Structures are given as structure tokens and as C-alpha cells.
Tab-separated table of C-alpha atoms in Angstrom:
chain	number	residue	atom	x	y	z
A	1	UNK	CA	-3.338	12.078	2.573
A	2	UNK	CA	-0.322	12.278	4.836
A	3	UNK	CA	-0.305	10.692	8.072
A	4	UNK	CA	0.966	12.166	10.943
A	5	UNK	CA	3.826	10.340	12.504
A	6	UNK	CA	3.977	9.458	16.365
A	7	UNK	CA	6.789	11.029	17.842
A	8	UNK	CA	8.976	9.478	20.662
A	9	UNK	CA	9.145	10.960	23.810
A	10	UNK	CA	12.100	13.130	24.254
A	11	UNK	CA	14.754	12.010	26.977
A	12	UNK	CA	17.559	14.174	26.012
A	13	UNK	CA	19.951	10.906	26.112
A	14	UNK	CA	20.022	7.502	24.304
A	15	UNK	CA	17.779	4.956	25.228
A	16	UNK	CA	19.363	1.724	26.729
A	17	UNK	CA	18.973	-1.403	25.081
A	18	UNK	CA	17.968	0.114	21.553
A	19	UNK	CA	20.263	-0.968	19.008
A	20	UNK	CA	22.348	0.974	16.477
A	21	UNK	CA	20.006	-0.499	13.812
A	22	UNK	CA	17.082	0.176	15.249
A	23	UNK	CA	18.452	3.960	16.084
A	24	UNK	CA	19.102	4.688	12.761
A	25	UNK	CA	15.517	3.467	11.604
A	26	UNK	CA	13.999	5.517	13.701
A	27	UNK	CA	15.962	8.607	12.375
A	28	UNK	CA	15.228	7.718	8.804
A	29	UNK	CA	11.537	7.352	9.640
A	30	UNK	CA	11.353	11.356	10.644
A	31	UNK	CA	11.718	11.866	7.157
A	32	UNK	CA	8.414	12.379	5.246
A	33	UNK	CA	7.050	14.039	2.034
A	34	UNK	CA	5.436	16.488	4.821
A	35	UNK	CA	9.102	16.826	6.590
A	36	UNK	CA	11.901	16.458	3.841
A	37	UNK	CA	14.219	18.308	5.368
A	38	UNK	CA	15.520	18.089	8.437
A	39	UNK	CA	18.252	19.056	10.949
A	40	UNK	CA	19.868	17.046	13.878
A	41	UNK	CA	18.284	19.564	16.482
A	42	UNK	CA	15.104	18.637	14.888
A	43	UNK	CA	15.208	14.924	14.665
A	44	UNK	CA	16.605	14.494	18.035
A	45	UNK	CA	14.116	15.038	20.416
A	46	UNK	CA	11.584	12.946	17.806
A	47	UNK	CA	13.910	10.167	18.291
A	48	UNK	CA	14.850	10.384	22.106
A	49	UNK	CA	18.432	10.451	21.207
A	50	UNK	CA	21.149	13.178	21.764
A	51	UNK	CA	22.069	15.261	19.227
A	52	UNK	CA	25.741	13.779	18.995
A	53	UNK	CA	24.380	10.374	18.403
A	54	UNK	CA	21.691	11.711	15.522
A	55	UNK	CA	24.831	13.175	14.149
A	56	UNK	CA	26.866	10.454	14.221
A	57	UNK	CA	24.080	8.123	12.193
A	58	UNK	CA	23.543	10.980	9.954
A	59	UNK	CA	26.993	11.286	9.069
A	60	UNK	CA	27.104	7.486	8.663
A	61	UNK	CA	24.194	7.570	6.312
A	62	UNK	CA	25.430	10.519	4.359
A	63	UNK	CA	28.951	8.566	3.315
A	64	UNK	CA	26.371	5.705	2.064
A	65	UNK	CA	24.442	8.345	0.054
A	66	UNK	CA	21.374	7.588	2.114
A	67	UNK	CA	21.092	10.886	3.018
A	68	UNK	CA	22.218	14.611	1.782
A	69	UNK	CA	23.134	17.743	3.077
A	70	UNK	CA	21.726	20.939	1.159
A	71	UNK	CA	23.192	24.524	1.161
A	72	UNK	CA	21.721	24.814	4.629
A	73	UNK	CA	23.536	21.802	5.900
A	74	UNK	CA	20.089	19.958	6.893
A	75	UNK	CA	19.730	17.025	5.872
A	76	UNK	CA	17.207	14.840	3.164
A	77	UNK	CA	16.967	11.606	1.870
A	78	UNK	CA	19.594	10.875	-0.912
A	79	UNK	CA	19.442	8.782	-4.021
A	80	UNK	CA	21.307	5.762	-1.884
A	81	UNK	CA	17.536	4.774	-0.187
A	82	UNK	CA	16.695	4.241	-3.853
A	83	UNK	CA	19.087	2.172	-4.639
A	84	UNK	CA	18.240	-0.072	-1.318
A	85	UNK	CA	14.804	0.014	-2.323
A	86	UNK	CA	15.061	-0.801	-5.868
A	87	UNK	CA	15.240	-4.516	-6.098
A	88	UNK	CA	12.155	-4.912	-3.775
A	89	UNK	CA	9.918	-2.421	-5.774
A	90	UNK	CA	11.093	-4.150	-9.246
A	91	UNK	CA	10.100	-7.783	-7.917
A	92	UNK	CA	6.409	-6.475	-6.785
A	93	UNK	CA	4.439	-8.350	-9.078
A	94	UNK	CA	1.195	-6.278	-7.797
A	95	UNK	CA	3.183	-3.087	-8.431
A	96	UNK	CA	3.994	-4.408	-12.502
A	97	UNK	CA	0.564	-5.897	-12.663
A	98	UNK	CA	-1.106	-2.419	-11.310
A	99	UNK	CA	0.540	0.597	-13.010
A	100	UNK	CA	-1.101	0.493	-16.680
A	101	UNK	CA	-4.171	-0.004	-14.474
A	102	UNK	CA	-3.447	3.181	-12.162
A	103	UNK	CA	-2.825	5.248	-15.698
A	104	UNK	CA	-6.556	4.062	-16.929
A	105	UNK	CA	-8.112	4.786	-13.837
A	106	UNK	CA	-6.340	8.416	-13.289
A	107	UNK	CA	-7.275	9.206	-16.813
A	108	UNK	CA	-11.169	8.198	-16.527
A	109	UNK	CA	-11.932	9.907	-12.605
A	110	UNK	CA	-8.713	12.621	-13.727
A	111	UNK	CA	-7.771	12.235	-10.098
A	112	UNK	CA	-4.277	10.768	-8.646
A	113	UNK	CA	-4.410	7.017	-8.539
A	114	UNK	CA	-2.331	4.924	-6.105
A	115	UNK	CA	-1.438	1.392	-5.186
A	116	UNK	CA	-0.691	0.187	-1.391
A	117	UNK	CA	0.189	-2.660	0.227
A	118	UNK	CA	0.029	-3.705	3.924
A	119	UNK	CA	3.151	-4.651	6.237
A	120	UNK	CA	0.729	-5.744	9.249
A	121	UNK	CA	-0.040	-2.146	10.748
A	122	UNK	CA	0.303	0.456	8.166
A	123	UNK	CA	-0.881	0.762	4.501
A	124	UNK	CA	2.157	1.918	2.681
A	125	UNK	CA	2.485	3.587	-0.951
A	126	UNK	CA	4.458	1.869	-3.582
A	127	UNK	CA	3.116	3.679	-6.758
A	128	UNK	CA	1.083	6.296	-7.776
A	129	UNK	CA	0.003	8.020	-11.052
A	130	UNK	CA	-0.340	12.041	-10.009
A	131	UNK	CA	-3.763	13.937	-11.191
A	132	UNK	CA	-3.518	16.043	-14.368
A	133	UNK	CA	-5.225	18.791	-12.596
A	134	UNK	CA	-2.915	21.273	-10.861
A	135	UNK	CA	-4.487	21.020	-7.273
A	136	UNK	CA	-4.172	17.706	-6.579
A	137	UNK	CA	-3.630	15.223	-3.923
A	138	UNK	CA	-0.937	12.551	-4.366
A	139	UNK	CA	0.297	9.630	-2.188
A	140	UNK	CA	4.077	9.709	-2.515
A	141	UNK	CA	6.010	6.465	-2.581
A	142	UNK	CA	6.649	5.207	0.783
A	143	UNK	CA	3.905	7.202	2.581
A	144	UNK	CA	2.606	5.479	5.463
A	145	UNK	CA	-1.063	5.298	6.882
A	146	UNK	CA	-2.196	3.887	10.454
A	147	UNK	CA	-5.546	5.911	10.802
A	148	UNK	CA	-8.653	3.995	11.150
A	149	UNK	CA	-10.464	6.300	9.319
A	150	UNK	CA	-8.034	6.114	5.961
A	151	UNK	CA	-9.574	4.366	2.981
A	152	UNK	CA	-6.765	2.167	2.536
A	153	UNK	CA	-6.566	1.436	6.112
A	154	UNK	CA	-10.175	0.199	6.137
A	155	UNK	CA	-9.662	-2.043	3.046
A	156	UNK	CA	-7.013	-3.826	4.616
A	157	UNK	CA	-8.691	-4.201	8.032
A	158	UNK	CA	-11.697	-5.549	6.621
A	159	UNK	CA	-9.694	-8.295	5.268
A	160	UNK	CA	-7.620	-8.979	8.659
A	161	UNK	CA	-10.747	-10.416	10.483
A	162	UNK	CA	-12.718	-8.920	13.554
A	163	UNK	CA	-10.182	-10.572	16.237
A	164	UNK	CA	-6.690	-9.222	14.632
A	165	UNK	CA	-8.735	-5.998	13.431
A	166	UNK	CA	-9.640	-5.516	17.335
A	167	UNK	CA	-5.951	-6.282	18.641
A	168	UNK	CA	-4.451	-3.290	15.979
A	169	UNK	CA	-7.410	-1.015	17.365
A	170	UNK	CA	-7.147	-1.508	21.028
A	171	UNK	CA	-3.092	-1.161	21.350
A	172	UNK	CA	-3.535	1.731	19.412
A	173	UNK	CA	-1.083	0.109	16.529
A	174	UNK	CA	-4.161	2.039	14.184
A	175	UNK	CA	-4.935	4.724	15.658
A	176	UNK	CA	-8.044	7.398	15.919
A	177	UNK	CA	-11.083	5.192	15.888
A	178	UNK	CA	-14.109	7.629	14.618
A	179	UNK	CA	-16.171	8.477	17.812
A	180	UNK	CA	-12.970	7.133	20.146
A	181	UNK	CA	-12.721	3.695	21.626
A	182	UNK	CA	-16.132	3.540	22.989
A	183	UNK	CA	-17.214	3.036	19.192
A	184	UNK	CA	-14.962	-0.133	18.150
A	185	UNK	CA	-18.330	-1.820	17.769
A	186	UNK	CA	-19.736	0.620	15.201
A	187	UNK	CA	-16.455	0.774	13.442
A	188	UNK	CA	-16.329	-2.648	12.744
A	189	UNK	CA	-19.574	-2.786	11.544
A	190	UNK	CA	-18.529	-0.315	8.995
A	191	UNK	CA	-15.618	-2.844	7.888
A	192	UNK	CA	-18.058	-4.913	7.046
A	193	UNK	CA	-19.971	-2.602	4.810
A	194	UNK	CA	-16.868	-1.799	2.968
A	195	UNK	CA	-16.670	-5.570	2.168
A	196	UNK	CA	-19.872	-5.763	1.619
A	197	UNK	CA	-19.846	-2.819	-0.991
A	198	UNK	CA	-16.493	-3.291	-2.211
A	199	UNK	CA	-14.629	-0.190	-1.405
A	200	UNK	CA	-13.940	2.256	1.127
A	201	UNK	CA	-14.718	6.093	1.782
A	202	UNK	CA	-12.442	8.785	3.898
A	203	UNK	CA	-14.779	11.752	3.017
A	204	UNK	CA	-12.603	14.741	4.963
A	205	UNK	CA	-12.069	12.379	8.261
A	206	UNK	CA	-8.374	12.381	8.496
A	207	UNK	CA	-8.002	15.865	6.320
A	208	UNK	CA	-10.492	18.385	6.006
A	209	UNK	CA	-9.644	18.934	2.397
A	210	UNK	CA	-9.325	15.348	1.285
A	211	UNK	CA	-11.304	12.377	0.125
A	212	UNK	CA	-9.936	9.345	-0.259
A	213	UNK	CA	-11.597	5.897	-2.040
A	214	UNK	CA	-9.927	2.561	-1.950
A	215	UNK	CA	-10.756	-0.845	-3.087
A	216	UNK	CA	-9.002	-4.131	-2.468
A	217	UNK	CA	-6.631	-6.552	-4.913
A	218	UNK	CA	-6.406	-9.890	-4.407
A	219	UNK	CA	-4.144	-12.681	-5.414
A	220	UNK	CA	-4.608	-15.988	-6.992
A	221	UNK	CA	-5.351	-17.366	-3.592
A	222	UNK	CA	-8.101	-14.891	-2.634
A	223	UNK	CA	-6.088	-12.806	-0.150
A	224	UNK	CA	-6.241	-8.866	0.049
A	225	UNK	CA	-2.354	-7.974	-1.435
A	226	UNK	CA	-2.976	-4.216	-2.009
A	227	UNK	CA	-5.499	-1.319	-2.493
A	228	UNK	CA	-6.078	0.750	-5.402
A	229	UNK	CA	-6.662	4.264	-4.009
A	230	UNK	CA	-7.787	7.457	-5.367
A	231	UNK	CA	-7.027	10.518	-3.086
A	232	UNK	CA	-8.577	13.715	-4.481
A	233	UNK	CA	-9.788	17.303	-2.908
A	234	UNK	CA	-12.690	17.373	-1.272
A	235	UNK	CA	-13.868	20.845	-3.173
A	236	UNK	CA	-13.743	18.813	-6.524
A	237	UNK	CA	-15.570	15.730	-4.842
A	238	UNK	CA	-19.480	15.786	-4.029
A	239	UNK	CA	-20.883	12.729	-1.679
A	240	UNK	CA	-23.250	12.167	-4.850
A	241	UNK	CA	-20.359	11.038	-6.990
A	242	UNK	CA	-18.865	8.978	-4.520
A	243	UNK	CA	-20.111	6.038	-5.729
A	244	UNK	CA	-19.178	6.992	-8.925
A	245	UNK	CA	-15.260	7.253	-7.919
A	246	UNK	CA	-15.625	3.886	-5.895
A	247	UNK	CA	-16.985	1.785	-8.281
A	248	UNK	CA	-14.292	3.121	-10.695
A	249	UNK	CA	-11.806	1.899	-8.163
A	250	UNK	CA	-13.473	-1.335	-7.650
A	251	UNK	CA	-13.270	-2.040	-11.308
A	252	UNK	CA	-9.543	-0.997	-11.157
A	253	UNK	CA	-8.521	-3.109	-8.836
A	254	UNK	CA	-10.564	-5.914	-10.095
A	255	UNK	CA	-8.271	-5.556	-13.429
A	256	UNK	CA	-5.469	-5.687	-11.313
A	257	UNK	CA	-6.544	-8.924	-9.428
A	258	UNK	CA	-7.104	-10.850	-12.779
A	259	UNK	CA	-3.594	-9.659	-13.800
A	260	UNK	CA	-2.452	-11.597	-10.565
A	261	UNK	CA	-4.184	-14.473	-11.545
A	262	UNK	CA	-7.075	-13.901	-8.951
A	263	UNK	CA	-10.773	-13.779	-10.159
């Protein structure tokens, strides 16, 4: 379930008024599970910066071990990025509470189980337990989802409320409403059904080879703070057993909710 990054227009020169920090973050966001190894000439047109600027940014990041070069002299994320994210991940109560539940869910379904949080515009994977099968779908840590059909995105939008959801969809912060913008009302009704049913389904909508099923985790205040998701190869999931996996996700999400003090 890998989202497609939105490419910035290539100008061949640095964007005026953009800070060094913003440029650095844009460069780092080019790396993903789908594109783990990149060169300067590949990054520059995506972020809209001159190759010399990208080269300087990467050199600085390499000195801090945030990126590293392989034998081909292309770059990938380095262990320094984990050192930066480590304190945040370690302090996430929901992540600690969810891990044993994810293990049980993966054992029950045989598929990968994952935990995602919401940053206001994207669902971000922060934990996973991979499937025991050789052929599987995963949700690598840091993977971001911002397409409307993604099961985790549906879960979070269902909790956002109609007005906020309309804003996110109409300004295309969340992309690809099924059927296009003219079908916004139908999509909102789909989110109401997610709330009523307790889980969301993406049956091959974002990728024809994949099914995603997700359920909401709530904290002690009743706020949706995470989603438990099961991504699986579509050839192993029949429409008839989507409900079974959905209910397993709901039970897992409720267990995490209880571990966080929710009811």
C-alpha cells in the first residue's frame, strides 16, 4: 500500500522564498519504501531545486548520518534518521499499547497488521507486524497515505467531521475521491457507513493487487488517535471474508482502546 508522492513542478532553479529547512525536508521526503535509493539528478526535478543545491543538502545530511551513499554513489536514508525519530516513537503510548495486539491480530488473520496515526492530512504508519506468508503486503514505518480510498484515511476522515472532511477533499489535501469531486456527497455517506460499521475497506481501489481494512483506536477521551489496519494481497481475500477480517480489526482496535484507558 504505497502512496504515490506528489511531484513538485521542476523549475531547474531554486524556489525563491523557500527556507533551507523546507528544502531539506522536501529532499528527505523523496525517499520512500518504493524509492529507497536516489541520486541528485532524480531528486532535483521532483523538489524543483538546482542539482548543486540538492547536492549541498545531501552532503550536509550525510555528515550527520541522516543519509548515506552506496557503492553506486546514490543516496538512501541513514541510521541517523532513526536517532532523530526514536524519542518520538518511544514516547507514543498508542504504539506501545498496540504492539502485542498487532501480533495477535497478525497471528489470527495470517496477514500483516499495522498501526497508523493521523497528522491532520495523512495517515502515517508507525508500527507493523509482517505477515508470515512469503507473498504479503506491508506498511513500512513512515509510509504515508493521503488517498481518499485508503482504509486508514477513511477511518480518520470519518472522525474528522463533515466540514473538515469537505475542506481536505476540496483543496485536494486528500486526493482521489472515488468517482471524482462530483461524487463528494456519496463519499461522505461512505464515511458515515464506516462509522456505523466500525471499519473501513479498500478493496483494490488504490492498488488492484491489494486489500486494506482498518478500524479506529480511541483514547480515554473518545478521540480517534490511531487506526489498526490489515493490508493483504487481493488474491488471498475474497469479498465474503472481508467482514471476518474487518471484525478482527475492530476487536484489535477495541483492545488497544482499552489499553489506552478508553471504553
